[in-house]
PDB file of C-alpha atoms in Angstrom:
ATOM      1  CA  ALA H  68      -0.415 -17.605   1.558  1.00 81.00           C
ATOM      2  CA  GLN H  69       1.540 -14.608   0.082  1.00 91.00           C
ATOM      3  CA  LYS H  70       4.704 -12.822   1.277  1.00 95.00           C
ATOM      4  CA  VAL H  71       6.795 -10.038   0.158  1.00 97.00           C
ATOM      5  CA  THR H  72      10.276  -9.507   1.485  1.00 97.00           C
ATOM      6  CA  GLN H  73      12.218  -6.358   1.399  1.00 97.00           C
ATOM      7  CA  ALA H  74      15.563  -7.263   3.117  1.00 94.00           C
ATOM      8  CA  GLN H  75      16.935  -3.745   2.941  1.00 97.00           C
ATOM      9  CA  THR H  76      15.547  -1.727   5.802  1.00 96.00           C
ATOM     10  CA  GLU H  77      17.550   1.224   5.089  1.00 97.00           C
ATOM     11  CA  ILE H  78      19.817   2.460   2.294  1.00 97.00           C
ATOM     12  CA  SER H  79      21.982   5.727   2.177  1.00 97.00           C
ATOM     13  CA  VAL H  80      23.646   6.943  -0.859  1.00 97.00           C
ATOM     14  CA  VAL H  81      25.117  10.046  -2.299  1.00 97.00           C
ATOM     15  CA  GLU H  82      23.409  11.926  -4.973  1.00 97.00           C
ATOM     16  CA  LYS H  83      24.080  10.743  -8.641  1.00 97.00           C
ATOM     17  CA  GLU H  84      24.829   7.154  -7.329  1.00 97.00           C
ATOM     18  CA  ASP H  85      22.777   4.360  -8.638  1.00 97.00           C
ATOM     19  CA  VAL H  86      20.719   2.295  -6.204  1.00 97.00           C
ATOM     20  CA  THR H  87      18.872  -0.907  -6.353  1.00 98.00           C
ATOM     21  CA  LEU H  88      16.078  -1.937  -3.958  1.00 98.00           C
ATOM     22  CA  ASP H  89      15.322  -5.666  -3.633  1.00 98.00           C
ATOM     23  CA  CYS H  90      12.096  -7.301  -3.371  1.00 98.00           C
ATOM     24  CA  VAL H  91      11.379 -10.948  -3.167  1.00 98.00           C
ATOM     25  CA  TYR H  92       7.866 -12.468  -3.286  1.00 97.00           C
ATOM     26  CA  GLU H  93       6.164 -15.699  -2.415  1.00 96.00           C
ATOM     27  CA  THR H  94       2.830 -16.789  -3.804  1.00 94.00           C
ATOM     28  CA  ARG H  95       1.090 -20.050  -4.977  1.00 93.00           C
ATOM     29  CA  ASP H  96      -0.766 -18.181  -7.622  1.00 92.00           C
ATOM     30  CA  THR H  97       0.357 -18.637 -11.105  1.00 91.00           C
ATOM     31  CA  THR H  98      -1.142 -15.320 -12.075  1.00 92.00           C
ATOM     32  CA  TYR H  99      -0.318 -12.361  -9.940  1.00 94.00           C
ATOM     33  CA  TYR H 100       0.553  -8.708 -10.006  1.00 94.00           C
ATOM     34  CA  LEU H 101       3.565  -7.007  -8.491  1.00 95.00           C
ATOM     35  CA  PHE H 102       3.680  -3.244  -7.577  1.00 95.00           C
ATOM     36  CA  TRP H 103       6.181  -0.531  -6.367  1.00 96.00           C
ATOM     37  CA  TYR H 104       4.911   2.275  -4.355  1.00 96.00           C
ATOM     38  CA  LYS H 105       6.678   5.309  -3.134  1.00 97.00           C
ATOM     39  CA  GLN H 106       5.930   6.973   0.182  1.00 96.00           C
ATOM     40  CA  PRO H 107       7.781  10.385   0.555  1.00 94.00           C
ATOM     41  CA  PRO H 108       7.942  12.240   3.931  1.00 90.00           C
ATOM     42  CA  SER H 109       4.540  13.710   3.286  1.00 88.00           C
ATOM     43  CA  GLY H 110       3.045  10.155   3.879  1.00 88.00           C
ATOM     44  CA  GLU H 111       1.012   9.646   0.804  1.00 90.00           C
ATOM     45  CA  LEU H 112       1.653   6.370  -1.031  1.00 94.00           C
ATOM     46  CA  VAL H 113       2.578   7.030  -4.749  1.00 94.00           C
ATOM     47  CA  PHE H 114       1.872   4.346  -7.238  1.00 93.00           C
ATOM     48  CA  LEU H 115       5.005   3.696  -9.564  1.00 94.00           C
ATOM     49  CA  ILE H 116       4.530   0.576 -11.432  1.00 92.00           C
ATOM     50  CA  ARG H 117       2.494  -2.671 -11.871  1.00 91.00           C
ATOM     51  CA  ARG H 118       3.677  -5.871 -13.583  1.00 91.00           C
ATOM     52  CA  ASN H 119       1.627  -9.039 -14.215  1.00 91.00           C
ATOM     53  CA  SER H 120       3.284 -12.425 -13.897  1.00 92.00           C
ATOM     54  CA  PHE H 121       3.132 -13.191 -17.554  1.00 90.00           C
ATOM     55  CA  ASP H 122       5.195 -10.155 -18.545  1.00 87.00           C
ATOM     56  CA  GLU H 123       8.793 -10.534 -17.572  1.00 83.00           C
ATOM     57  CA  GLN H 124       9.915  -7.769 -19.725  1.00 83.00           C
ATOM     58  CA  ASN H 125      12.103  -5.138 -17.929  1.00 84.00           C
ATOM     59  CA  GLU H 126      10.777  -1.716 -17.702  1.00 86.00           C
ATOM     60  CA  ILE H 127      12.408   1.717 -17.757  1.00 86.00           C
ATOM     61  CA  SER H 128      10.837   4.915 -17.100  1.00 88.00           C
ATOM     62  CA  GLY H 129      13.232   7.840 -16.956  1.00 92.00           C
ATOM     63  CA  ARG H 130      15.661   7.095 -14.058  1.00 94.00           C
ATOM     64  CA  TYR H 131      13.786   4.149 -12.858  1.00 95.00           C
ATOM     65  CA  SER H 132      14.009   0.726 -14.078  1.00 94.00           C
ATOM     66  CA  TRP H 133      12.476  -2.661 -12.808  1.00 94.00           C
ATOM     67  CA  ASN H 134      13.963  -6.025 -13.247  1.00 94.00           C
ATOM     68  CA  PHE H 135      11.344  -8.878 -12.997  1.00 94.00           C
ATOM     69  CA  GLN H 136      12.691 -12.459 -12.615  1.00 94.00           C
ATOM     70  CA  LYS H 137      10.206 -15.252 -12.219  1.00 93.00           C
ATOM     71  CA  SER H 138      13.000 -17.910 -11.765  1.00 93.00           C
ATOM     72  CA  THR H 139      14.190 -15.970  -8.419  1.00 95.00           C
ATOM     73  CA  SER H 140      10.837 -14.544  -7.585  1.00 96.00           C
ATOM     74  CA  SER H 141      12.153 -11.187  -7.607  1.00 96.00           C
ATOM     75  CA  PHE H 142      11.040  -7.681  -8.794  1.00 96.00           C
ATOM     76  CA  ASN H 143      13.862  -5.347  -8.098  1.00 97.00           C
ATOM     77  CA  PHE H 144      13.879  -1.577  -8.524  1.00 96.00           C
ATOM     78  CA  THR H 145      16.690   0.450  -9.615  1.00 96.00           C
ATOM     79  CA  ILE H 146      17.068   4.196  -9.543  1.00 97.00           C
ATOM     80  CA  THR H 147      19.889   5.624 -11.863  1.00 96.00           C
ATOM     81  CA  ALA H 148      21.714   8.843 -10.896  1.00 97.00           C
ATOM     82  CA  SER H 149      19.790   9.316  -7.561  1.00 97.00           C
ATOM     83  CA  GLN H 150      18.542  12.617  -6.585  1.00 97.00           C
ATOM     84  CA  VAL H 151      17.672  14.003  -3.104  1.00 96.00           C
ATOM     85  CA  VAL H 152      13.863  14.096  -4.067  1.00 95.00           C
ATOM     86  CA  ASP H 153      14.175  10.411  -4.363  1.00 97.00           C
ATOM     87  CA  SER H 154      14.425  10.029  -0.592  1.00 97.00           C
ATOM     88  CA  ALA H 155      11.465   8.101   0.571  1.00 97.00           C
ATOM     89  CA  VAL H 156      10.169   4.812   1.851  1.00 96.00           C
ATOM     90  CA  TYR H 157       9.684   2.353  -1.131  1.00 97.00           C
ATOM     91  CA  PHE H 158       7.218  -0.532  -0.720  1.00 97.00           C
ATOM     92  CA  CYS H 159       7.126  -3.659  -2.952  1.00 97.00           C
ATOM     93  CA  ALA H 160       3.656  -5.320  -3.088  1.00 96.00           C
ATOM     94  CA  LEU H 161       1.764  -8.287  -4.419  1.00 95.00           C
ATOM     95  CA  ILE H 162      -1.853  -9.139  -5.618  1.00 94.00           C
ATOM     96  CA  GLY H 163      -2.329 -12.925  -6.167  1.00 90.00           C
ATOM     97  CA  LYS H 164      -5.323 -13.892  -8.242  1.00 85.00           C
ATOM     98  CA  THR H 165      -6.683 -16.067  -5.523  1.00 82.00           C
ATOM     99  CA  SER H 166      -6.369 -13.412  -2.792  1.00 79.00           C
ATOM    100  CA  GLY H 167      -8.916 -11.158  -3.984  1.00 81.00           C
ATOM    101  CA  SER H 168      -7.794  -7.655  -4.451  1.00 87.00           C
ATOM    102  CA  ARG H 169      -5.763  -7.067  -1.421  1.00 91.00           C
ATOM    103  CA  LEU H 170      -2.219  -5.826  -1.549  1.00 94.00           C
ATOM    104  CA  THR H 171       0.327  -7.558   0.431  1.00 95.00           C
ATOM    105  CA  PHE H 172       3.049  -5.279   1.099  1.00 96.00           C
ATOM    106  CA  GLY H 173       6.893  -5.741   1.930  1.00 96.00           C
ATOM    107  CA  GLU H 174       8.292  -4.007   5.031  1.00 96.00           C
ATOM    108  CA  GLY H 175       9.515  -1.188   2.906  1.00 96.00           C
ATOM    109  CA  THR H 176      13.033   0.298   2.219  1.00 97.00           C
ATOM    110  CA  GLN H 177      13.915   3.731   3.593  1.00 97.00           C
ATOM    111  CA  LEU H 178      16.165   5.218   0.952  1.00 98.00           C
ATOM    112  CA  THR H 179      18.049   8.384   1.966  1.00 97.00           C
ATOM    113  CA  VAL H 180      19.828  10.186  -0.952  1.00 97.00           C
ATOM    114  CA  ASN H 181      22.489  12.720   0.516  1.00 97.00           C
ATOM    115  CA  PRO H 182      23.562  15.844  -1.390  1.00 95.00           C
TER     116      PRO H 182
ATOM    117  CA  GLY S 254      -9.392  15.386 -11.078  1.00 55.00           C
ATOM    118  CA  ALA S 255      -9.367  15.115  -7.273  1.00 83.00           C
ATOM    119  CA  GLY S 256      -7.610  12.230  -5.806  1.00 93.00           C
ATOM    120  CA  VAL S 257      -8.691  10.079  -2.831  1.00 96.00           C
ATOM    121  CA  SER S 258      -9.434  12.279   0.232  1.00 96.00           C
ATOM    122  CA  GLN S 259      -9.653  11.288   3.795  1.00 97.00           C
ATOM    123  CA  SER S 260     -10.703  13.058   6.849  1.00 96.00           C
ATOM    124  CA  PRO S 261      -9.853  13.952   9.531  1.00 97.00           C
ATOM    125  CA  SER S 262      -6.070  14.121   8.799  1.00 96.00           C
ATOM    126  CA  ASN S 263      -5.343  13.727  12.499  1.00 97.00           C
ATOM    127  CA  LYS S 264      -7.488  12.310  15.389  1.00 97.00           C
ATOM    128  CA  VAL S 265      -6.625  11.963  18.991  1.00 98.00           C
ATOM    129  CA  THR S 266      -9.037  10.103  21.162  1.00 97.00           C
ATOM    130  CA  GLU S 267      -9.090   8.600  24.470  1.00 97.00           C
ATOM    131  CA  LYS S 268      -9.045   4.916  25.051  1.00 97.00           C
ATOM    132  CA  GLY S 269     -12.521   3.379  25.014  1.00 97.00           C
ATOM    133  CA  LYS S 270     -14.003   6.131  22.680  1.00 98.00           C
ATOM    134  CA  ASP S 271     -15.461   5.367  19.263  1.00 98.00           C
ATOM    135  CA  VAL S 272     -13.963   6.993  16.118  1.00 98.00           C
ATOM    136  CA  GLU S 273     -15.152   7.338  12.554  1.00 98.00           C
ATOM    137  CA  LEU S 274     -12.752   7.839   9.837  1.00 98.00           C
ATOM    138  CA  ARG S 275     -14.014   8.968   6.350  1.00 97.00           C
ATOM    139  CA  CYS S 276     -12.843   8.227   2.790  1.00 97.00           C
ATOM    140  CA  ASP S 277     -13.899   9.902  -0.489  1.00 96.00           C
ATOM    141  CA  PRO S 278     -12.629   7.880  -3.455  1.00 95.00           C
ATOM    142  CA  ILE S 279     -11.713   8.997  -6.878  1.00 94.00           C
ATOM    143  CA  SER S 280     -14.871   9.749  -8.836  1.00 92.00           C
ATOM    144  CA  GLY S 281     -15.967   6.826 -10.831  1.00 90.00           C
ATOM    145  CA  HIS S 282     -13.810   4.267  -8.931  1.00 92.00           C
ATOM    146  CA  THR S 283     -15.939   1.225  -7.905  1.00 92.00           C
ATOM    147  CA  ALA S 284     -13.416  -0.373  -5.663  1.00 94.00           C
ATOM    148  CA  LEU S 285     -12.370   1.109  -2.309  1.00 95.00           C
ATOM    149  CA  TYR S 286      -9.940  -0.332   0.233  1.00 96.00           C
ATOM    150  CA  TRP S 287      -8.729   0.305   3.680  1.00 97.00           C
ATOM    151  CA  TYR S 288      -5.217  -0.328   4.926  1.00 97.00           C
ATOM    152  CA  ARG S 289      -3.510   0.523   8.284  1.00 97.00           C
ATOM    153  CA  GLN S 290       0.127   1.337   8.778  1.00 96.00           C
ATOM    154  CA  SER S 291       1.547   1.049  12.093  1.00 93.00           C
ATOM    155  CA  LEU S 292       5.175   0.826  13.206  1.00 84.00           C
ATOM    156  CA  GLY S 293       4.974  -2.895  14.398  1.00 74.00           C
ATOM    157  CA  GLN S 294       2.744  -4.299  11.743  1.00 78.00           C
ATOM    158  CA  GLY S 295       3.819  -2.426   8.607  1.00 88.00           C
ATOM    159  CA  LEU S 296       1.054  -1.918   6.026  1.00 94.00           C
ATOM    160  CA  GLU S 297      -1.866  -4.201   6.554  1.00 94.00           C
ATOM    161  CA  PHE S 298      -4.971  -4.767   4.488  1.00 95.00           C
ATOM    162  CA  LEU S 299      -8.271  -4.264   6.307  1.00 97.00           C
ATOM    163  CA  ILE S 300     -11.356  -4.528   4.077  1.00 96.00           C
ATOM    164  CA  TYR S 301     -12.453  -3.756   0.577  1.00 93.00           C
ATOM    165  CA  PHE S 302     -15.674  -2.930  -1.462  1.00 93.00           C
ATOM    166  CA  GLN S 303     -16.397  -3.626  -5.026  1.00 91.00           C
ATOM    167  CA  GLY S 304     -19.490  -2.163  -6.381  1.00 86.00           C
ATOM    168  CA  ASN S 305     -22.779  -3.659  -4.701  1.00 84.00           C
ATOM    169  CA  SER S 306     -20.694  -6.853  -3.750  1.00 87.00           C
ATOM    170  CA  ALA S 307     -20.305  -8.071  -0.166  1.00 89.00           C
ATOM    171  CA  PRO S 308     -17.090  -6.444   1.242  1.00 91.00           C
ATOM    172  CA  ASP S 309     -14.020  -8.638   1.920  1.00 92.00           C
ATOM    173  CA  LYS S 310     -13.697  -8.005   5.540  1.00 93.00           C
ATOM    174  CA  SER S 311     -10.928 -10.592   6.069  1.00 92.00           C
ATOM    175  CA  GLY S 312      -8.347  -8.189   7.212  1.00 93.00           C
ATOM    176  CA  LEU S 313     -10.408  -6.553  10.023  1.00 95.00           C
ATOM    177  CA  PRO S 314      -8.307  -7.240  13.302  1.00 94.00           C
ATOM    178  CA  SER S 315     -11.376  -7.426  15.713  1.00 94.00           C
ATOM    179  CA  ASP S 316     -15.078  -6.969  15.837  1.00 95.00           C
ATOM    180  CA  ARG S 317     -14.574  -3.488  17.062  1.00 97.00           C
ATOM    181  CA  PHE S 318     -13.804  -2.698  13.523  1.00 97.00           C
ATOM    182  CA  SER S 319     -16.485  -2.065  11.000  1.00 96.00           C
ATOM    183  CA  ALA S 320     -16.770  -0.088   7.630  1.00 96.00           C
ATOM    184  CA  GLU S 321     -19.704   0.887   5.268  1.00 94.00           C
ATOM    185  CA  ARG S 322     -19.822   2.366   1.850  1.00 94.00           C
ATOM    186  CA  THR S 323     -22.871   4.415   1.270  1.00 84.00           C
ATOM    187  CA  GLY S 324     -24.162   4.808  -2.379  1.00 80.00           C
ATOM    188  CA  GLY S 325     -20.928   3.087  -3.814  1.00 77.00           C
ATOM    189  CA  SER S 326     -18.972   6.190  -3.087  1.00 89.00           C
ATOM    190  CA  VAL S 327     -17.963   7.553   0.464  1.00 95.00           C
ATOM    191  CA  SER S 328     -16.648   5.185   3.057  1.00 96.00           C
ATOM    192  CA  THR S 329     -16.606   5.335   6.752  1.00 97.00           C
ATOM    193  CA  LEU S 330     -14.330   3.069   8.975  1.00 98.00           C
ATOM    194  CA  THR S 331     -15.630   2.825  12.461  1.00 98.00           C
ATOM    195  CA  ILE S 332     -13.474   1.799  15.490  1.00 98.00           C
ATOM    196  CA  GLN S 333     -15.384   1.052  18.635  1.00 98.00           C
ATOM    197  CA  ARG S 334     -13.923   1.182  22.082  1.00 98.00           C
ATOM    198  CA  THR S 335     -10.678   2.302  20.836  1.00 98.00           C
ATOM    199  CA  GLN S 336      -7.389   0.786  22.442  1.00 97.00           C
ATOM    200  CA  GLN S 337      -3.922   2.094  22.251  1.00 96.00           C
ATOM    201  CA  GLU S 338      -2.904  -0.619  19.933  1.00 94.00           C
ATOM    202  CA  ASP S 339      -5.325   0.852  17.356  1.00 96.00           C
ATOM    203  CA  SER S 340      -2.972   3.880  17.086  1.00 96.00           C
ATOM    204  CA  ALA S 341      -1.914   3.903  13.404  1.00 97.00           C
ATOM    205  CA  VAL S 342      -2.227   5.626  10.111  1.00 97.00           C
ATOM    206  CA  TYR S 343      -5.349   4.525   8.317  1.00 98.00           C
ATOM    207  CA  LEU S 344      -5.018   4.742   4.574  1.00 97.00           C
ATOM    208  CA  CYS S 345      -7.782   4.563   2.136  1.00 97.00           C
ATOM    209  CA  ALA S 346      -7.268   3.675  -1.719  1.00 96.00           C
ATOM    210  CA  SER S 347      -9.638   3.381  -4.650  1.00 95.00           C
ATOM    211  CA  SER S 348      -9.342   1.785  -8.037  1.00 93.00           C
ATOM    212  CA  ALA S 349     -11.281   1.745 -11.120  1.00 91.00           C
ATOM    213  CA  VAL S 350     -12.578  -1.729 -10.444  1.00 84.00           C
ATOM    214  CA  ALA S 351     -11.096  -4.429  -8.162  1.00 83.00           C
ATOM    215  CA  GLY S 352      -8.437  -6.807  -9.139  1.00 82.00           C
ATOM    216  CA  GLY S 353      -4.635  -6.993  -9.518  1.00 80.00           C
ATOM    217  CA  ASN S 354      -4.494  -5.390 -13.020  1.00 82.00           C
ATOM    218  CA  ASN S 355      -5.764  -2.058 -11.605  1.00 85.00           C
ATOM    219  CA  GLU S 356      -3.492   0.039  -9.522  1.00 91.00           C
ATOM    220  CA  GLN S 357      -4.820   1.406  -6.346  1.00 93.00           C
ATOM    221  CA  PHE S 358      -4.402   5.027  -5.708  1.00 94.00           C
ATOM    222  CA  PHE S 359      -4.114   6.021  -2.005  1.00 95.00           C
ATOM    223  CA  GLY S 360      -5.229   8.959  -0.084  1.00 96.00           C
ATOM    224  CA  PRO S 361      -3.168  10.926   2.530  1.00 94.00           C
ATOM    225  CA  GLY S 362      -4.390   8.976   5.574  1.00 96.00           C
ATOM    226  CA  THR S 363      -5.895   9.605   8.888  1.00 97.00           C
ATOM    227  CA  ARG S 364      -3.233   9.527  11.829  1.00 97.00           C
ATOM    228  CA  LEU S 365      -5.201   8.035  14.737  1.00 97.00           C
ATOM    229  CA  THR S 366      -3.735   8.422  18.254  1.00 97.00           C
ATOM    230  CA  VAL S 367      -5.403   6.630  21.004  1.00 97.00           C
ATOM    231  CA  LEU S 368      -4.307   7.960  24.572  1.00 95.00           C
TER     232      LEU S 368
END
């Protein structure tokens, strides 16, 4: 069985603040893939990043960074200097090697960035 | 360079009627997925197709739900005898091939309302 938990239902910050979205996962697979998707008010899920279980290097892309720690089964997402356009629901998701190709999503975190 | 498209964007139907939802994947993508997003259940996997292989139907919630993929491209999700609990946004995604090391790209979804 697989599970993804995003404990933060809603986060509200003021523009230019840094914000971290937490993601904790459970899987029995030793090979698995982790994802983050953004769902803006328009509704379309936008792919942000994919990591595989053998690559624990942190990744930075502009104002976005991801911290993958297998020891704590976490894959956290940080937005630096947040902007109003970052307001969206963010989903963490998992595919385990033995679970086919289905994405298992967390509950999502609603991020609101206020001007 | 079109993305995943879905039609209709909105569908309102009466309880007991059948509905068909359509998905056009990204050209050249061999894997196609259906998910459902509802308030109570979050984002749930329904079914996926990979090439000519038998689809993984393990996420379909009841035998009222079925899906086809014709010619390895367009897919139709059919819900028979709709119930109010079927009200949700139905999301289609495609990837180059199935598997966790390929990101899934999502369409805008079809919002289904069952009265």
